[in-house]
Amino acid sequence: MKKVELLAPAGSLEKLKMAVLYGADAVYIGGEEFGLRASAENFSREEMMEGIKFAHERGKKVYLTMNIIPHNEDLANMPQFVNEANNMGVDAVILSDPGTFSIVKENASGMEVHLSTQANNTNWMSAKFWYDHGVRRIILARELSLSEIQEIRHKLPEDLELEIFVHGAMCISYSGRCLLSNYMTGRDSNKGYCAHPCRWKYHLVEEKRPGEYMPVFENERGTFIYNSKDLCMIEYIPDIIRTGVTSLKIEGRMKSSYYVATIVKAYRDAIDAYYENPSNYSFDPHWMEELSKASHREYSTGFYLGKPTGKGQIYHTSSYIREYEFIGIVLEYDKNTGIAKIEQRNRMFVGDEIEVVRPLGKYFTQKIKAMKDEEGNDIDVAPHPQMILYMHMEEPVEEFTMLRKKA
């Protein structure tokens, strides 16, 4: 049985490496132009080449996002960008605009094209239209149920791949097409500059009482009327796989390396467990526990099990739930001494109980008994961002192993 693809976000070169090492089959990245996450670190051409090489050496794929809704001025540099991406070996481009599609076909005729969720594809006829024009994967709109997806799959050619989101932030607007940010801040969400006004606090103002702010309902904290819960479908892996989709996508190119690695690893374990024994598969609560250790909002199943009700929104806060802190990442490990060279990401102290999360296998816990700085001096605390320190590990680790502790 061919496994579904696990597709992870990579907002930087480090995130790409983390995603690949922690179990992603493919990653999607953005260059310095044409992607919908202008605030992400994104990839220079040199970083893109290094990232593609890193992924391909490990049998993984790299997809390039070009899914802005472009205006005339955006088209001038696009042919050169497409040519360069093609020469670097990008496995596919993700786009939503027919003009962008034409430029890709004219300048890189062999390039595989994936149709972005921004194209709002919600039916099989639309998918068939794009297939007939040369698109080989449709990233379906998030406003579909599992039964609708299954029907779409049954009515399409077998070689047309379908991709769906399974985890991450949900947008209040239809598959991400939104003008709220443009109207309120002048930042075009459809060109990658969304200010996320859907997460802001709102009050009601009566026309003849300017400056008098009334809560939309009786709550002194206000109300966050557009604030969607995060999507989480890890408990429904068998149902998703049975729809016949090709790829399961995690949202989050602006999230941290720790977030990407943690989410990818949980979904990797769940997917692998299903394929090992489909008829006797059972959900392991440990996977959901792992997802709770990454920054998140309250979880929901989006549209997959039916249209969301009012319970699909969070009305009292726009804050994330952060129960664990990412405190360090292993750069090197000496198996003879058991000493790891670590780059600090948040403060840690001698005496802290920490969890050590390796790319392969389950995490283990240990207490920090001692730390040394780069000069070999004993230290009680590692307070400086990205400082280098040395620590004994109670079990073998490898590069990109993560250290975390309860917040």
PDB file of C-alpha atoms in Angstrom, residues 35-275:
ATOM      1  CA  GLY A  35       4.889  33.463  -1.747  1.00  0.00           C
ATOM      2  CA  LEU A  36       2.046  34.160   0.692  1.00  0.00           C
ATOM      3  CA  ARG A  37       4.232  34.405   3.799  1.00  0.00           C
ATOM      4  CA  ALA A  38       6.250  37.585   3.330  1.00  0.00           C
ATOM      5  CA  SER A  39       6.885  37.754   7.090  1.00  0.00           C
ATOM      6  CA  ALA A  40       8.544  34.330   7.161  1.00  0.00           C
ATOM      7  CA  GLU A  41      12.321  34.194   6.927  1.00  0.00           C
ATOM      8  CA  ASN A  42      12.026  32.606   3.474  1.00  0.00           C
ATOM      9  CA  PHE A  43      14.877  31.338   1.330  1.00  0.00           C
ATOM     10  CA  SER A  44      17.596  33.142  -0.568  1.00  0.00           C
ATOM     11  CA  ARG A  45      18.694  31.429  -3.760  1.00  0.00           C
ATOM     12  CA  GLU A  46      21.761  30.018  -1.987  1.00  0.00           C
ATOM     13  CA  GLU A  47      19.632  28.658   0.878  1.00  0.00           C
ATOM     14  CA  MET A  48      17.187  27.181  -1.591  1.00  0.00           C
ATOM     15  CA  MET A  49      19.978  25.298  -3.329  1.00  0.00           C
ATOM     16  CA  GLU A  50      21.306  23.980  -0.009  1.00  0.00           C
ATOM     17  CA  GLY A  51      17.830  23.007   1.185  1.00  0.00           C
ATOM     18  CA  ILE A  52      16.978  21.156  -2.033  1.00  0.00           C
ATOM     19  CA  LYS A  53      20.292  19.291  -1.885  1.00  0.00           C
ATOM     20  CA  PHE A  54      19.715  18.357   1.779  1.00  0.00           C
ATOM     21  CA  ALA A  55      16.207  17.059   1.060  1.00  0.00           C
ATOM     22  CA  HIS A  56      17.060  15.198  -2.143  1.00  0.00           C
ATOM     23  CA  GLU A  57      20.030  13.429  -0.530  1.00  0.00           C
ATOM     24  CA  ARG A  58      17.515  11.948   1.913  1.00  0.00           C
ATOM     25  CA  GLY A  59      14.913  11.051  -0.695  1.00  0.00           C
ATOM     26  CA  LYS A  60      12.565  13.937   0.173  1.00  0.00           C
ATOM     27  CA  LYS A  61      10.880  16.508  -2.068  1.00  0.00           C
ATOM     28  CA  VAL A  62      10.774  20.307  -2.046  1.00  0.00           C
ATOM     29  CA  TYR A  63       7.813  22.322  -3.327  1.00  0.00           C
ATOM     30  CA  LEU A  64       8.071  26.057  -3.964  1.00  0.00           C
ATOM     31  CA  THR A  65       5.169  28.395  -3.146  1.00  0.00           C
ATOM     32  CA  MET A  66       4.291  30.970  -5.801  1.00  0.00           C
ATOM     33  CA  ASN A  67       0.692  31.395  -4.692  1.00  0.00           C
ATOM     34  CA  ILE A  68       0.259  35.161  -4.419  1.00  0.00           C
ATOM     35  CA  ILE A  69      -2.558  36.792  -6.365  1.00  0.00           C
ATOM     36  CA  PRO A  70      -0.238  38.831  -8.593  1.00  0.00           C
ATOM     37  CA  HIS A  71      -0.683  42.301 -10.040  1.00  0.00           C
ATOM     38  CA  ASN A  72       0.957  43.461 -13.265  1.00  0.00           C
ATOM     39  CA  GLU A  73       4.196  44.565 -11.603  1.00  0.00           C
ATOM     40  CA  ASP A  74       4.635  41.128 -10.036  1.00  0.00           C
ATOM     41  CA  LEU A  75       4.945  39.452 -13.417  1.00  0.00           C
ATOM     42  CA  ALA A  76       8.152  41.175 -14.587  1.00  0.00           C
ATOM     43  CA  ASN A  77      10.639  39.075 -12.571  1.00  0.00           C
ATOM     44  CA  MET A  78       8.601  35.894 -12.545  1.00  0.00           C
ATOM     45  CA  PRO A  79      10.063  34.165 -15.664  1.00  0.00           C
ATOM     46  CA  GLN A  80      13.625  34.472 -14.358  1.00  0.00           C
ATOM     47  CA  PHE A  81      12.556  33.244 -10.908  1.00  0.00           C
ATOM     48  CA  VAL A  82      10.826  30.206 -12.430  1.00  0.00           C
ATOM     49  CA  ASN A  83      13.874  29.385 -14.554  1.00  0.00           C
ATOM     50  CA  GLU A  84      16.184  29.549 -11.565  1.00  0.00           C
ATOM     51  CA  ALA A  85      13.886  27.389  -9.439  1.00  0.00           C
ATOM     52  CA  ASN A  86      13.666  24.814 -12.202  1.00  0.00           C
ATOM     53  CA  ASN A  87      17.452  24.701 -12.587  1.00  0.00           C
ATOM     54  CA  MET A  88      17.851  24.216  -8.827  1.00  0.00           C
ATOM     55  CA  GLY A  89      15.718  21.088  -8.977  1.00  0.00           C
ATOM     56  CA  VAL A  90      12.526  22.177  -7.219  1.00  0.00           C
ATOM     57  CA  ASP A  91      10.103  19.248  -7.420  1.00  0.00           C
ATOM     58  CA  ALA A  92       6.964  21.344  -7.992  1.00  0.00           C
ATOM     59  CA  VAL A  93       5.619  24.863  -7.745  1.00  0.00           C
ATOM     60  CA  ILE A  94       2.450  25.763  -5.858  1.00  0.00           C
ATOM     61  CA  LEU A  95       0.374  28.470  -7.552  1.00  0.00           C
ATOM     62  CA  SER A  96      -3.168  29.784  -7.741  1.00  0.00           C
ATOM     63  CA  ASP A  97      -3.209  32.222 -10.654  1.00  0.00           C
ATOM     64  CA  PRO A  98      -3.680  31.320 -14.351  1.00  0.00           C
ATOM     65  CA  GLY A  99      -1.143  33.959 -15.379  1.00  0.00           C
ATOM     66  CA  THR A 100       1.489  32.481 -13.072  1.00  0.00           C
ATOM     67  CA  PHE A 101       0.590  29.055 -14.437  1.00  0.00           C
ATOM     68  CA  SER A 102       1.202  30.274 -17.997  1.00  0.00           C
ATOM     69  CA  ILE A 103       4.584  31.735 -17.057  1.00  0.00           C
ATOM     70  CA  VAL A 104       5.643  28.458 -15.443  1.00  0.00           C
ATOM     71  CA  LYS A 105       4.591  26.458 -18.508  1.00  0.00           C
ATOM     72  CA  GLU A 106       6.384  28.852 -20.861  1.00  0.00           C
ATOM     73  CA  ASN A 107       9.632  28.952 -18.898  1.00  0.00           C
ATOM     74  CA  ALA A 108       9.800  25.504 -17.295  1.00  0.00           C
ATOM     75  CA  SER A 109       7.570  23.222 -19.312  1.00  0.00           C
ATOM     76  CA  GLY A 110       8.585  20.119 -17.377  1.00  0.00           C
ATOM     77  CA  MET A 111       7.920  21.624 -13.967  1.00  0.00           C
ATOM     78  CA  GLU A 112       5.204  19.886 -11.945  1.00  0.00           C
ATOM     79  CA  VAL A 113       2.430  22.269 -10.904  1.00  0.00           C
ATOM     80  CA  HIS A 114       0.313  22.037  -7.748  1.00  0.00           C
ATOM     81  CA  LEU A 115      -2.786  24.200  -7.526  1.00  0.00           C
ATOM     82  CA  SER A 116      -2.876  26.157  -4.262  1.00  0.00           C
ATOM     83  CA  THR A 117      -5.757  26.173  -1.811  1.00  0.00           C
ATOM     84  CA  GLN A 118      -5.953  29.884  -2.724  1.00  0.00           C
ATOM     85  CA  ALA A 119      -7.667  28.770  -5.937  1.00  0.00           C
ATOM     86  CA  ASN A 120     -10.676  27.710  -3.828  1.00  0.00           C
ATOM     87  CA  ASN A 121     -11.078  24.288  -5.403  1.00  0.00           C
ATOM     88  CA  THR A 122     -14.221  22.779  -3.878  1.00  0.00           C
ATOM     89  CA  ASN A 123     -15.556  20.441  -6.586  1.00  0.00           C
ATOM     90  CA  TRP A 124     -14.406  17.735  -8.963  1.00  0.00           C
ATOM     91  CA  MET A 125     -15.291  19.633 -12.161  1.00  0.00           C
ATOM     92  CA  SER A 126     -12.960  22.473 -11.206  1.00  0.00           C
ATOM     93  CA  ALA A 127     -10.221  19.959 -10.393  1.00  0.00           C
ATOM     94  CA  LYS A 128     -10.766  18.218 -13.746  1.00  0.00           C
ATOM     95  CA  PHE A 129     -10.485  21.570 -15.557  1.00  0.00           C
ATOM     96  CA  TRP A 130      -7.044  22.191 -14.050  1.00  0.00           C
ATOM     97  CA  TYR A 131      -5.983  18.605 -14.700  1.00  0.00           C
ATOM     98  CA  ASP A 132      -6.872  18.978 -18.383  1.00  0.00           C
ATOM     99  CA  HIS A 133      -4.586  22.029 -18.518  1.00  0.00           C
ATOM    100  CA  GLY A 134      -1.612  20.232 -16.986  1.00  0.00           C
ATOM    101  CA  VAL A 135      -1.924  20.537 -13.194  1.00  0.00           C
ATOM    102  CA  ARG A 136      -0.938  17.304 -11.459  1.00  0.00           C
ATOM    103  CA  ARG A 137      -1.973  18.044  -7.876  1.00  0.00           C
ATOM    104  CA  ILE A 138      -4.928  19.946  -6.419  1.00  0.00           C
ATOM    105  CA  ILE A 139      -4.619  21.354  -2.899  1.00  0.00           C
ATOM    106  CA  LEU A 140      -8.261  21.292  -1.937  1.00  0.00           C
ATOM    107  CA  ALA A 141     -10.037  24.140  -0.183  1.00  0.00           C
ATOM    108  CA  ARG A 142     -10.367  23.693   3.564  1.00  0.00           C
ATOM    109  CA  GLU A 143     -14.135  24.133   3.409  1.00  0.00           C
ATOM    110  CA  LEU A 144     -14.805  20.506   2.446  1.00  0.00           C
ATOM    111  CA  SER A 145     -16.008  17.496   4.406  1.00  0.00           C
ATOM    112  CA  LEU A 146     -14.325  14.096   4.230  1.00  0.00           C
ATOM    113  CA  SER A 147     -17.285  12.714   2.273  1.00  0.00           C
ATOM    114  CA  GLU A 148     -17.018  15.544  -0.278  1.00  0.00           C
ATOM    115  CA  ILE A 149     -13.310  14.847  -0.671  1.00  0.00           C
ATOM    116  CA  GLN A 150     -14.004  11.161  -1.206  1.00  0.00           C
ATOM    117  CA  GLU A 151     -16.545  11.971  -3.925  1.00  0.00           C
ATOM    118  CA  ILE A 152     -14.070  14.323  -5.621  1.00  0.00           C
ATOM    119  CA  ARG A 153     -11.446  11.558  -5.556  1.00  0.00           C
ATOM    120  CA  HIS A 154     -13.796   8.996  -7.133  1.00  0.00           C
ATOM    121  CA  LYS A 155     -14.662  11.298 -10.052  1.00  0.00           C
ATOM    122  CA  LEU A 156     -11.109  12.260 -11.029  1.00  0.00           C
ATOM    123  CA  PRO A 157      -8.345  10.520 -13.000  1.00  0.00           C
ATOM    124  CA  GLU A 158      -6.137   8.353 -10.797  1.00  0.00           C
ATOM    125  CA  ASP A 159      -2.977  10.272 -11.677  1.00  0.00           C
ATOM    126  CA  LEU A 160      -4.378  13.573 -10.390  1.00  0.00           C
ATOM    127  CA  GLU A 161      -3.123  13.921  -6.830  1.00  0.00           C
ATOM    128  CA  LEU A 162      -5.128  15.537  -4.031  1.00  0.00           C
ATOM    129  CA  GLU A 163      -3.635  17.330  -1.043  1.00  0.00           C
ATOM    130  CA  ILE A 164      -5.432  18.467   2.112  1.00  0.00           C
ATOM    131  CA  PHE A 165      -4.500  20.360   5.269  1.00  0.00           C
ATOM    132  CA  VAL A 166      -4.568  18.263   8.428  1.00  0.00           C
ATOM    133  CA  HIS A 167      -3.043  20.560  11.037  1.00  0.00           C
ATOM    134  CA  GLY A 168      -2.480  24.227  11.825  1.00  0.00           C
ATOM    135  CA  ALA A 169      -4.117  27.640  11.857  1.00  0.00           C
ATOM    136  CA  MET A 170      -7.461  28.122  10.135  1.00  0.00           C
ATOM    137  CA  CYS A 171      -8.418  31.249   8.212  1.00  0.00           C
ATOM    138  CA  ILE A 172     -11.735  33.027   8.771  1.00  0.00           C
ATOM    139  CA  SER A 173     -11.988  33.690   5.026  1.00  0.00           C
ATOM    140  CA  TYR A 174     -12.667  31.274   2.216  1.00  0.00           C
ATOM    141  CA  SER A 175      -9.439  29.317   1.676  1.00  0.00           C
ATOM    142  CA  GLY A 176      -7.378  32.305   2.668  1.00  0.00           C
ATOM    143  CA  ARG A 177      -8.756  34.903   0.264  1.00  0.00           C
ATOM    144  CA  CYS A 178      -9.250  37.934   2.481  1.00  0.00           C
ATOM    145  CA  LEU A 179      -9.515  41.717   2.149  1.00  0.00           C
ATOM    146  CA  LEU A 180      -9.826  42.483   5.853  1.00  0.00           C
ATOM    147  CA  SER A 181      -6.093  43.085   6.265  1.00  0.00           C
ATOM    148  CA  ASN A 182      -6.014  45.348   3.185  1.00  0.00           C
ATOM    149  CA  TYR A 183      -8.929  47.407   4.458  1.00  0.00           C
ATOM    150  CA  MET A 184      -7.729  47.834   8.026  1.00  0.00           C
ATOM    151  CA  THR A 185      -3.956  48.110   7.619  1.00  0.00           C
ATOM    152  CA  GLY A 186      -3.170  48.481   3.931  1.00  0.00           C
ATOM    153  CA  ARG A 187      -1.281  45.175   4.047  1.00  0.00           C
ATOM    154  CA  ASP A 188      -2.329  42.868   1.208  1.00  0.00           C
ATOM    155  CA  SER A 189      -2.975  39.385   2.584  1.00  0.00           C
ATOM    156  CA  ASN A 190      -3.186  38.030  -0.951  1.00  0.00           C
ATOM    157  CA  LYS A 191       0.425  39.046  -1.584  1.00  0.00           C
ATOM    158  CA  GLY A 192       1.841  37.679   1.635  1.00  0.00           C
ATOM    159  CA  TYR A 193       1.491  40.610   4.064  1.00  0.00           C
ATOM    160  CA  CYS A 194      -1.500  39.592   6.196  1.00  0.00           C
ATOM    161  CA  ALA A 195      -1.714  41.496   9.510  1.00  0.00           C
ATOM    162  CA  HIS A 196      -4.090  38.839  10.932  1.00  0.00           C
ATOM    163  CA  PRO A 197      -6.862  41.270  11.989  1.00  0.00           C
ATOM    164  CA  CYS A 198      -9.092  38.221  12.449  1.00  0.00           C
ATOM    165  CA  ARG A 199      -7.207  37.615  15.704  1.00  0.00           C
ATOM    166  CA  TRP A 200      -7.806  41.118  17.113  1.00  0.00           C
ATOM    167  CA  LYS A 201     -10.208  42.110  19.853  1.00  0.00           C
ATOM    168  CA  TYR A 202     -13.403  43.837  18.657  1.00  0.00           C
ATOM    169  CA  HIS A 203     -16.058  46.035  20.275  1.00  0.00           C
ATOM    170  CA  LEU A 204     -19.257  47.653  19.019  1.00  0.00           C
ATOM    171  CA  VAL A 205     -19.499  51.430  18.422  1.00  0.00           C
ATOM    172  CA  GLU A 206     -22.887  53.099  17.942  1.00  0.00           C
ATOM    173  CA  GLU A 207     -22.933  55.715  15.166  1.00  0.00           C
ATOM    174  CA  LYS A 208     -23.870  58.669  17.393  1.00  0.00           C
ATOM    175  CA  ARG A 209     -21.579  57.671  20.269  1.00  0.00           C
ATOM    176  CA  PRO A 210     -18.068  57.719  18.764  1.00  0.00           C
ATOM    177  CA  GLY A 211     -15.396  56.612  21.177  1.00  0.00           C
ATOM    178  CA  GLU A 212     -17.872  54.659  23.305  1.00  0.00           C
ATOM    179  CA  TYR A 213     -16.828  51.035  22.962  1.00  0.00           C
ATOM    180  CA  MET A 214     -19.332  48.381  23.939  1.00  0.00           C
ATOM    181  CA  PRO A 215     -18.478  44.676  24.154  1.00  0.00           C
ATOM    182  CA  VAL A 216     -20.331  42.564  21.638  1.00  0.00           C
ATOM    183  CA  PHE A 217     -21.448  40.460  24.572  1.00  0.00           C
ATOM    184  CA  GLU A 218     -21.008  40.803  28.303  1.00  0.00           C
ATOM    185  CA  ASN A 219     -17.324  40.074  28.839  1.00  0.00           C
ATOM    186  CA  GLU A 220     -14.817  42.580  30.156  1.00  0.00           C
ATOM    187  CA  ARG A 221     -12.090  41.121  27.939  1.00  0.00           C
ATOM    188  CA  GLY A 222     -13.922  41.876  24.713  1.00  0.00           C
ATOM    189  CA  THR A 223     -14.613  39.300  22.041  1.00  0.00           C
ATOM    190  CA  PHE A 224     -12.555  37.818  19.244  1.00  0.00           C
ATOM    191  CA  ILE A 225     -15.366  37.250  16.762  1.00  0.00           C
ATOM    192  CA  TYR A 226     -13.215  36.035  13.832  1.00  0.00           C
ATOM    193  CA  ASN A 227     -10.736  33.960  15.832  1.00  0.00           C
ATOM    194  CA  SER A 228     -10.771  30.357  14.533  1.00  0.00           C
ATOM    195  CA  LYS A 229      -9.553  27.364  16.459  1.00  0.00           C
ATOM    196  CA  ASP A 230      -6.591  25.452  15.052  1.00  0.00           C
ATOM    197  CA  LEU A 231      -7.136  22.404  12.871  1.00  0.00           C
ATOM    198  CA  CYS A 232      -6.032  19.020  14.238  1.00  0.00           C
ATOM    199  CA  MET A 233      -6.904  15.751  12.486  1.00  0.00           C
ATOM    200  CA  ILE A 234      -4.410  13.341  14.025  1.00  0.00           C
ATOM    201  CA  GLU A 235      -7.229  11.330  15.626  1.00  0.00           C
ATOM    202  CA  TYR A 236      -8.769  10.680  12.195  1.00  0.00           C
ATOM    203  CA  ILE A 237      -5.792   9.393  10.191  1.00  0.00           C
ATOM    204  CA  PRO A 238      -7.598   6.218   8.982  1.00  0.00           C
ATOM    205  CA  ASP A 239     -10.651   8.220   7.824  1.00  0.00           C
ATOM    206  CA  ILE A 240      -8.428  10.676   5.967  1.00  0.00           C
ATOM    207  CA  ILE A 241      -6.368   7.985   4.270  1.00  0.00           C
ATOM    208  CA  ARG A 242      -9.523   6.167   3.152  1.00  0.00           C
ATOM    209  CA  THR A 243     -10.646   9.248   1.188  1.00  0.00           C
ATOM    210  CA  GLY A 244      -7.843   8.483  -1.267  1.00  0.00           C
ATOM    211  CA  VAL A 245      -5.895  11.739  -0.898  1.00  0.00           C
ATOM    212  CA  THR A 246      -2.188  11.775  -1.749  1.00  0.00           C
ATOM    213  CA  SER A 247      -0.725  14.296   0.672  1.00  0.00           C
ATOM    214  CA  LEU A 248      -1.415  15.472   4.241  1.00  0.00           C
ATOM    215  CA  LYS A 249      -0.266  19.029   4.773  1.00  0.00           C
ATOM    216  CA  ILE A 250       0.765  20.816   7.960  1.00  0.00           C
ATOM    217  CA  GLU A 251       0.318  24.603   8.044  1.00  0.00           C
ATOM    218  CA  GLY A 252       2.933  26.869   9.584  1.00  0.00           C
ATOM    219  CA  ARG A 253       5.812  28.404   7.598  1.00  0.00           C
ATOM    220  CA  MET A 254       5.966  31.185  10.200  1.00  0.00           C
ATOM    221  CA  LYS A 255       6.073  28.759  13.136  1.00  0.00           C
ATOM    222  CA  SER A 256       9.270  27.792  14.967  1.00  0.00           C
ATOM    223  CA  SER A 257      11.643  24.925  14.215  1.00  0.00           C
ATOM    224  CA  TYR A 258      10.492  23.296  17.436  1.00  0.00           C
ATOM    225  CA  TYR A 259       6.844  23.530  16.334  1.00  0.00           C
ATOM    226  CA  VAL A 260       7.583  22.006  12.925  1.00  0.00           C
ATOM    227  CA  ALA A 261       9.629  19.112  14.308  1.00  0.00           C
ATOM    228  CA  THR A 262       7.153  18.315  17.103  1.00  0.00           C
ATOM    229  CA  ILE A 263       4.073  18.296  14.871  1.00  0.00           C
ATOM    230  CA  VAL A 264       5.777  16.379  12.068  1.00  0.00           C
ATOM    231  CA  LYS A 265       7.044  13.678  14.421  1.00  0.00           C
ATOM    232  CA  ALA A 266       3.601  13.081  15.940  1.00  0.00           C
ATOM    233  CA  TYR A 267       1.905  12.757  12.543  1.00  0.00           C
ATOM    234  CA  ARG A 268       4.769  10.595  11.229  1.00  0.00           C
ATOM    235  CA  ASP A 269       4.289   8.137  14.089  1.00  0.00           C
ATOM    236  CA  ALA A 270       0.509   8.061  13.630  1.00  0.00           C
ATOM    237  CA  ILE A 271       0.699   7.519   9.856  1.00  0.00           C
ATOM    238  CA  ASP A 272       3.340   4.801  10.162  1.00  0.00           C
ATOM    239  CA  ALA A 273       1.344   3.025  12.868  1.00  0.00           C
ATOM    240  CA  TYR A 274      -1.688   2.894  10.579  1.00  0.00           C
ATOM    241  CA  TYR A 275       0.214   1.379   7.655  1.00  0.00           C
TER     242      TYR A 275
END
